[in-house]
Amino acid sequence: MATYQNPRYRGIFPVVPTTFTESGELDLPSQKRAVDFMIDSGVDGLCILANFSEQFVLSDDEREILTRTILEHVAGRVPVIVTTTHFSTQVCAARSRRAQEQGAAMLMIMPPYHGATIRVSEEQVAGFFQRVSDAVDIPIMIQDAPVAGTPLSAAALARMAREIEHVAYFKIETAGAASKLRDLIALGGEAVEGPWDGEEAITLLPDLDAGATGSMTGGGFADGLRPIIEAHRAGRRDEAYRLYERWLPLINYENRQGGILTAKALMKAGGVIACDAPRHPWPAMRAEVRQGLLETASRLDPLVLRWAR
């Protein structure tokens, strides 16, 4: 049995951006190149169909195409987490079963929500994850993120870890993430197999200090972030601090300026993908933001800017 000290998955699992053409169609050749670049950048695994994959502008048919295409192209080179979030327990369970059948290593799921106000009780949230767990045989990561607008206490998360078979990983992206990670680990014990950091690594170092064993970041520069995690894991905290300090301007640019489109802008600039446009109505990245992003990145010489050269 895997435990917090010996998890099945750890390290850096960045989110794969979804690539579109200028007219808004899926660009599968670019999608495959993005995956190849990310694997070459030194990831421990990947996550697809997350919010930073612009999952909210995809049809169900497109989700199926992307899941199949990416998992077949990865071909077991690294484990892949598939996001299967949906308000409906039945739909989420069916999505999750299908992802498992296609080769997903883990599922990432937010608590059920819709819009700004439609929520369910903590009891219903627990029932939701129980039924999804009953439908699958692979780990479930609960995404504890502000976008869901569903407060989940560390105690509630720990209780689900203890009581629901496949709920074992937690991506904590709320304010005060390090404190919540500490509480979750203390309350959940070995049932919390994977306490993870998120939010583009903006809180990475405090979260690693708190006990995070994994991080789900943006997809553009894992070659800069993985050494931070590895140095920290090996007890070389001063080295981790120096590396984090070096990459923090770019981390900050993604988290606070470029957002969802950052990885695609970097990949487009480096020739990895053909187009970095989002799908309407999401606004394109402003030219000034792109310029600042690329200037910041160029100081660090990340693989993304030279992989395709």
GROMACS .gro file of C-alpha atoms in nm:
model
  309
    1MET     CA    1   0.000   0.000   0.000
    2ALA     CA    2   0.133   0.340  -0.101
    3THR     CA    3   0.167   0.598   0.175
    4TYR     CA    4   0.267   0.959   0.227
    5GLN     CA    5   0.627   0.841   0.269
    6ASN     CA    6   0.611   0.619  -0.040
    7PRO     CA    7   0.356   0.762  -0.284
    8ARG     CA    8   0.285   0.615  -0.623
    9TYR     CA    9   0.329   0.956  -0.784
   10ARG     CA   10   0.539   1.255  -0.681
   11GLY     CA   11   0.736   1.541  -0.833
   12ILE     CA   12   0.620   1.775  -1.108
   13PHE     CA   13   0.307   1.705  -1.314
   14PRO     CA   14   0.247   2.018  -1.525
   15VAL     CA   15  -0.079   2.094  -1.702
   16VAL     CA   16  -0.078   2.034  -2.078
   17PRO     CA   17  -0.227   2.334  -2.263
   18THR     CA   18  -0.484   2.266  -2.533
   19THR     CA   19  -0.366   2.390  -2.872
   20PHE     CA   20  -0.602   2.550  -3.124
   21THR     CA   21  -0.572   2.690  -3.474
   22GLU     CA   22  -0.634   3.059  -3.539
   23SER     CA   23  -0.993   2.968  -3.633
   24GLY     CA   24  -1.047   2.782  -3.306
   25GLU     CA   25  -1.019   2.419  -3.418
   26LEU     CA   26  -0.816   2.159  -3.228
   27ASP     CA   27  -0.456   2.148  -3.355
   28LEU     CA   28  -0.355   1.789  -3.287
   29PRO     CA   29  -0.007   1.803  -3.449
   30SER     CA   30   0.082   2.097  -3.222
   31GLN     CA   31  -0.077   1.912  -2.931
   32LYS     CA   32   0.155   1.616  -2.982
   33ARG     CA   33   0.461   1.841  -3.012
   34ALA     CA   34   0.362   2.018  -2.688
   35VAL     CA   35   0.347   1.681  -2.512
   36ASP     CA   36   0.684   1.575  -2.654
   37PHE     CA   37   0.846   1.900  -2.544
   38MET     CA   38   0.698   1.871  -2.194
   39ILE     CA   39   0.826   1.516  -2.153
   40ASP     CA   40   1.170   1.627  -2.275
   41SER     CA   41   1.164   1.911  -2.021
   42GLY     CA   42   1.189   1.654  -1.742
   43VAL     CA   43   0.836   1.617  -1.608
   44ASP     CA   44   0.747   1.332  -1.374
   45GLY     CA   45   0.402   1.319  -1.533
   46LEU     CA   46   0.138   1.529  -1.706
   47CYS     CA   47  -0.215   1.651  -1.640
   48ILE     CA   48  -0.467   1.708  -1.919
   49LEU     CA   49  -0.807   1.878  -1.947
   50ALA     CA   50  -0.747   2.101  -1.644
   51ASN     CA   51  -0.857   2.464  -1.618
   52PHE     CA   52  -0.516   2.568  -1.755
   53SER     CA   53  -0.600   2.338  -2.049
   54GLU     CA   54  -0.901   2.563  -2.118
   55GLN     CA   55  -1.125   2.263  -2.048
   56PHE     CA   56  -1.424   2.496  -2.010
   57VAL     CA   57  -1.429   2.575  -2.384
   58LEU     CA   58  -1.418   2.211  -2.498
   59SER     CA   59  -1.707   1.995  -2.613
   60ASP     CA   60  -1.750   1.643  -2.478
   61ASP     CA   61  -1.644   1.503  -2.816
   62GLU     CA   62  -1.328   1.715  -2.808
   63ARG     CA   63  -1.246   1.597  -2.456
   64GLU     CA   64  -1.267   1.241  -2.587
   65ILE     CA   65  -1.044   1.321  -2.886
   66LEU     CA   66  -0.785   1.493  -2.669
   67THR     CA   67  -0.780   1.220  -2.405
   68ARG     CA   68  -0.737   0.946  -2.662
   69THR     CA   69  -0.485   1.137  -2.874
   70ILE     CA   70  -0.264   1.244  -2.583
   71LEU     CA   71  -0.268   0.914  -2.397
   72GLU     CA   72  -0.189   0.722  -2.716
   73HIS     CA   73   0.091   0.966  -2.801
   74VAL     CA   74   0.241   0.958  -2.452
   75ALA     CA   75   0.236   0.578  -2.483
   76GLY     CA   76   0.335   0.520  -2.122
   77ARG     CA   77   0.643   0.743  -2.124
   78VAL     CA   78   0.509   0.924  -1.815
   79PRO     CA   79   0.192   0.885  -1.607
   80VAL     CA   80  -0.097   1.111  -1.709
   81ILE     CA   81  -0.362   1.261  -1.480
   82VAL     CA   82  -0.694   1.324  -1.654
   83THR     CA   83  -0.930   1.590  -1.521
   84THR     CA   84  -1.289   1.463  -1.519
   85THR     CA   85  -1.469   1.735  -1.323
   86HIS     CA   86  -1.845   1.770  -1.373
   87PHE     CA   87  -2.130   1.878  -1.147
   88SER     CA   88  -2.317   1.554  -1.207
   89THR     CA   89  -2.196   1.256  -1.008
   90GLN     CA   90  -2.315   1.024  -1.285
   91VAL     CA   91  -2.137   1.217  -1.560
   92CYS     CA   92  -1.817   1.252  -1.357
   93ALA     CA   93  -1.816   0.881  -1.277
   94ALA     CA   94  -1.866   0.790  -1.643
   95ARG     CA   95  -1.592   1.031  -1.753
   96SER     CA   96  -1.364   0.885  -1.488
   97ARG     CA   97  -1.427   0.524  -1.588
   98ARG     CA   98  -1.360   0.613  -1.951
   99ALA     CA   99  -1.036   0.793  -1.863
  100GLN     CA  100  -0.920   0.490  -1.665
  101GLU     CA  101  -1.002   0.260  -1.958
  102GLN     CA  102  -0.796   0.483  -2.187
  103GLY     CA  103  -0.491   0.466  -1.962
  104ALA     CA  104  -0.515   0.750  -1.710
  105ALA     CA  105  -0.289   0.704  -1.408
  106MET     CA  106  -0.499   0.930  -1.185
  107LEU     CA  107  -0.810   1.147  -1.198
  108MET     CA  108  -0.825   1.511  -1.089
  109ILE     CA  109  -1.170   1.632  -0.984
  110MET     CA  110  -1.306   1.950  -0.831
  111PRO     CA  111  -1.601   1.933  -0.592
  112PRO     CA  112  -1.933   1.979  -0.774
  113TYR     CA  113  -2.020   2.340  -0.850
  114HIS     CA  114  -2.181   2.542  -1.125
  115GLY     CA  115  -2.151   2.913  -1.185
  116ALA     CA  116  -2.110   3.153  -0.896
  117THR     CA  117  -2.377   3.019  -0.664
  118ILE     CA  118  -2.479   2.658  -0.731
  119ARG     CA  119  -2.317   2.443  -0.460
  120VAL     CA  120  -2.396   2.133  -0.256
  121SER     CA  121  -2.338   2.050   0.110
  122GLU     CA  122  -2.023   1.890   0.250
  123GLU     CA  123  -2.221   1.569   0.292
  124GLN     CA  124  -2.316   1.572  -0.076
  125VAL     CA  125  -1.956   1.646  -0.175
  126ALA     CA  126  -1.842   1.339   0.019
  127GLY     CA  127  -2.115   1.130  -0.145
  128PHE     CA  128  -2.006   1.257  -0.486
  129PHE     CA  129  -1.646   1.145  -0.434
  130GLN     CA  130  -1.759   0.816  -0.279
  131ARG     CA  131  -1.964   0.725  -0.587
  132VAL     CA  132  -1.689   0.829  -0.828
  133SER     CA  133  -1.439   0.625  -0.626
  134ASP     CA  134  -1.670   0.324  -0.644
  135ALA     CA  135  -1.666   0.352  -1.024
  136VAL     CA  136  -1.286   0.340  -1.068
  137ASP     CA  137  -0.969   0.161  -0.957
  138ILE     CA  138  -0.712   0.442  -0.982
  139PRO     CA  139  -0.626   0.730  -0.745
  140ILE     CA  140  -0.840   1.043  -0.728
  141MET     CA  141  -0.692   1.385  -0.665
  142ILE     CA  142  -0.931   1.640  -0.515
  143GLN     CA  143  -0.858   1.984  -0.657
  144ASP     CA  144  -0.912   2.231  -0.375
  145ALA     CA  145  -0.920   2.553  -0.576
  146PRO     CA  146  -1.095   2.889  -0.538
  147VAL     CA  147  -1.258   2.854  -0.880
  148ALA     CA  148  -1.495   2.591  -0.738
  149GLY     CA  149  -1.609   2.829  -0.466
  150THR     CA  150  -1.665   2.530  -0.237
  151PRO     CA  151  -1.492   2.562   0.101
  152LEU     CA  152  -1.341   2.227   0.196
  153SER     CA  153  -1.178   2.219   0.538
  154ALA     CA  154  -0.863   2.020   0.601
  155ALA     CA  155  -1.071   1.804   0.833
  156ALA     CA  156  -1.325   1.730   0.558
  157LEU     CA  157  -1.051   1.647   0.309
  158ALA     CA  158  -0.875   1.422   0.560
  159ARG     CA  159  -1.200   1.245   0.640
  160MET     CA  160  -1.257   1.169   0.270
  161ALA     CA  161  -0.899   1.040   0.245
  162ARG     CA  162  -0.959   0.803   0.535
  163GLU     CA  163  -1.306   0.688   0.433
  164ILE     CA  164  -1.308   0.683   0.050
  165GLU     CA  165  -1.088   0.417  -0.103
  166HIS     CA  166  -0.938   0.597  -0.403
  167VAL     CA  167  -0.933   0.954  -0.269
  168ALA     CA  168  -0.563   0.983  -0.189
  169TYR     CA  169  -0.420   1.297  -0.353
  170PHE     CA  170  -0.500   1.663  -0.291
  171LYS     CA  171  -0.399   1.970  -0.490
  172ILE     CA  172  -0.422   2.262  -0.248
  173GLU     CA  173  -0.454   2.601  -0.421
  174THR     CA  174  -0.644   2.803  -0.165
  175ALA     CA  175  -0.504   3.096   0.033
  176GLY     CA  176  -0.271   2.982   0.309
  177ALA     CA  177  -0.193   2.664   0.118
  178ALA     CA  178   0.107   2.568   0.333
  179SER     CA  179  -0.093   2.581   0.656
  180LYS     CA  180  -0.372   2.378   0.500
  181LEU     CA  181  -0.123   2.120   0.375
  182ARG     CA  182   0.021   2.086   0.726
  183ASP     CA  183  -0.326   2.040   0.875
  184LEU     CA  184  -0.424   1.790   0.605
  185ILE     CA  185  -0.112   1.580   0.661
  186ALA     CA  186  -0.154   1.589   1.039
  187LEU     CA  187  -0.524   1.494   1.025
  188GLY     CA  188  -0.513   1.243   0.739
  189GLY     CA  189  -0.196   1.053   0.821
  190GLU     CA  190  -0.106   0.778   0.577
  191ALA     CA  191  -0.443   0.810   0.403
  192VAL     CA  192  -0.313   1.134   0.249
  193GLU     CA  193  -0.080   0.972   0.000
  194GLY     CA  194  -0.017   1.284  -0.204
  195PRO     CA  195  -0.038   1.635  -0.060
  196TRP     CA  196   0.036   1.855  -0.365
  197ASP     CA  197   0.099   2.217  -0.448
  198GLY     CA  198  -0.060   2.399  -0.742
  199GLU     CA  199  -0.124   2.752  -0.867
  200GLU     CA  200   0.171   2.771  -1.108
  201ALA     CA  201   0.426   2.714  -0.826
  202ILE     CA  202   0.376   3.063  -0.684
  203THR     CA  203   0.366   2.906  -0.336
  204LEU     CA  204   0.599   2.616  -0.416
  205LEU     CA  205   0.874   2.664  -0.159
  206PRO     CA  206   0.646   2.720   0.144
  207ASP     CA  207   0.434   2.426   0.029
  208LEU     CA  208   0.738   2.198   0.000
  209ASP     CA  209   0.841   2.308   0.349
  210ALA     CA  210   0.490   2.211   0.463
  211GLY     CA  211   0.528   1.859   0.325
  212ALA     CA  212   0.400   1.875  -0.032
  213THR     CA  213   0.534   1.581  -0.232
  214GLY     CA  214   0.411   1.694  -0.573
  215SER     CA  215   0.337   2.008  -0.769
  216MET     CA  216   0.103   2.075  -1.060
  217THR     CA  217   0.240   2.376  -1.244
  218GLY     CA  218   0.204   2.543  -1.579
  219GLY     CA  219   0.349   2.356  -1.873
  220GLY     CA  220   0.617   2.591  -2.003
  221PHE     CA  221   0.927   2.544  -1.791
  222ALA     CA  222   0.939   2.224  -1.588
  223ASP     CA  223   1.314   2.216  -1.656
  224GLY     CA  224   1.342   2.514  -1.421
  225LEU     CA  225   1.099   2.393  -1.157
  226ARG     CA  226   1.185   2.025  -1.120
  227PRO     CA  227   1.536   2.095  -0.983
  228ILE     CA  228   1.378   2.304  -0.705
  229ILE     CA  229   1.162   2.012  -0.600
  230GLU     CA  230   1.445   1.762  -0.625
  231ALA     CA  231   1.690   1.976  -0.426
  232HIS     CA  232   1.431   2.027  -0.154
  233ARG     CA  233   1.351   1.654  -0.140
  234ALA     CA  234   1.721   1.576  -0.103
  235GLY     CA  235   1.748   1.814   0.192
  236ARG     CA  236   1.941   2.081   0.001
  237ARG     CA  237   1.709   2.361   0.106
  238ASP     CA  238   1.958   2.644   0.041
  239GLU     CA  239   2.000   2.521  -0.316
  240ALA     CA  240   1.622   2.495  -0.355
  241TYR     CA  241   1.587   2.851  -0.228
  242ARG     CA  242   1.846   2.984  -0.475
  243LEU     CA  243   1.680   2.806  -0.766
  244TYR     CA  244   1.336   2.924  -0.662
  245GLU     CA  245   1.464   3.280  -0.630
  246ARG     CA  246   1.604   3.259  -0.984
  247TRP     CA  247   1.285   3.131  -1.144
  248LEU     CA  248   1.037   3.330  -0.934
  249PRO     CA  249   1.007   3.625  -1.178
  250LEU     CA  250   0.886   3.387  -1.449
  251ILE     CA  251   0.662   3.197  -1.205
  252ASN     CA  252   0.512   3.528  -1.103
  253TYR     CA  253   0.464   3.634  -1.465
  254GLU     CA  254   0.261   3.322  -1.531
  255ASN     CA  255   0.060   3.340  -1.209
  256ARG     CA  256  -0.019   3.712  -1.213
  257GLN     CA  257   0.015   3.834  -1.572
  258GLY     CA  258  -0.001   3.577  -1.851
  259GLY     CA  259  -0.218   3.321  -1.674
  260ILE     CA  260  -0.372   3.040  -1.874
  261LEU     CA  261  -0.205   3.144  -2.199
  262THR     CA  262   0.152   3.159  -2.065
  263ALA     CA  263   0.263   2.809  -2.161
  264LYS     CA  264   0.123   2.845  -2.511
  265ALA     CA  265   0.289   3.183  -2.560
  266LEU     CA  266   0.625   3.036  -2.460
  267MET     CA  267   0.570   2.728  -2.679
  268LYS     CA  268   0.472   2.943  -2.978
  269ALA     CA  269   0.777   3.166  -2.933
  270GLY     CA  270   0.999   2.859  -2.922
  271GLY     CA  271   0.843   2.697  -3.228
  272VAL     CA  272   0.690   2.407  -3.036
  273ILE     CA  273   0.332   2.488  -3.143
  274ALA     CA  274   0.190   2.675  -3.440
  275CYS     CA  275  -0.058   2.903  -3.264
  276ASP     CA  276  -0.100   3.031  -2.908
  277ALA     CA  277  -0.452   3.170  -2.946
  278PRO     CA  278  -0.724   3.081  -2.698
  279ARG     CA  279  -1.073   2.991  -2.804
  280HIS     CA  280  -1.334   3.269  -2.810
  281PRO     CA  281  -1.455   3.431  -2.585
  282TRP     CA  282  -1.131   3.400  -2.386
  283PRO     CA  283  -0.924   3.709  -2.474
  284ALA     CA  284  -0.589   3.677  -2.647
  285MET     CA  285  -0.276   3.771  -2.456
  286ARG     CA  286  -0.195   4.141  -2.487
  287ALA     CA  287   0.116   4.218  -2.691
  288GLU     CA  288   0.273   4.402  -2.397
  289VAL     CA  289   0.220   4.105  -2.166
  290ARG     CA  290   0.370   3.868  -2.423
  291GLN     CA  291   0.672   4.094  -2.463
  292GLY     CA  292   0.728   4.109  -2.087
  293LEU     CA  293   0.683   3.735  -2.055
  294LEU     CA  294   0.935   3.656  -2.326
  295GLU     CA  295   1.186   3.908  -2.195
  296THR     CA  296   1.157   3.750  -1.850
  297ALA     CA  297   1.187   3.397  -1.989
  298SER     CA  298   1.484   3.478  -2.214
  299ARG     CA  299   1.695   3.569  -1.909
  300LEU     CA  300   1.658   3.210  -1.787
  301ASP     CA  301   1.720   3.021  -2.114
  302PRO     CA  302   1.438   2.767  -2.062
  303LEU     CA  303   1.420   2.465  -2.290
  304VAL     CA  304   1.089   2.583  -2.434
  305LEU     CA  305   1.261   2.864  -2.626
  306ARG     CA  306   1.515   2.633  -2.794
  307TRP     CA  307   1.360   2.283  -2.801
  308ALA     CA  308   1.235   2.311  -3.159
  309ARG     CA  309   1.537   2.499  -3.299
   0.00000   0.00000   0.00000
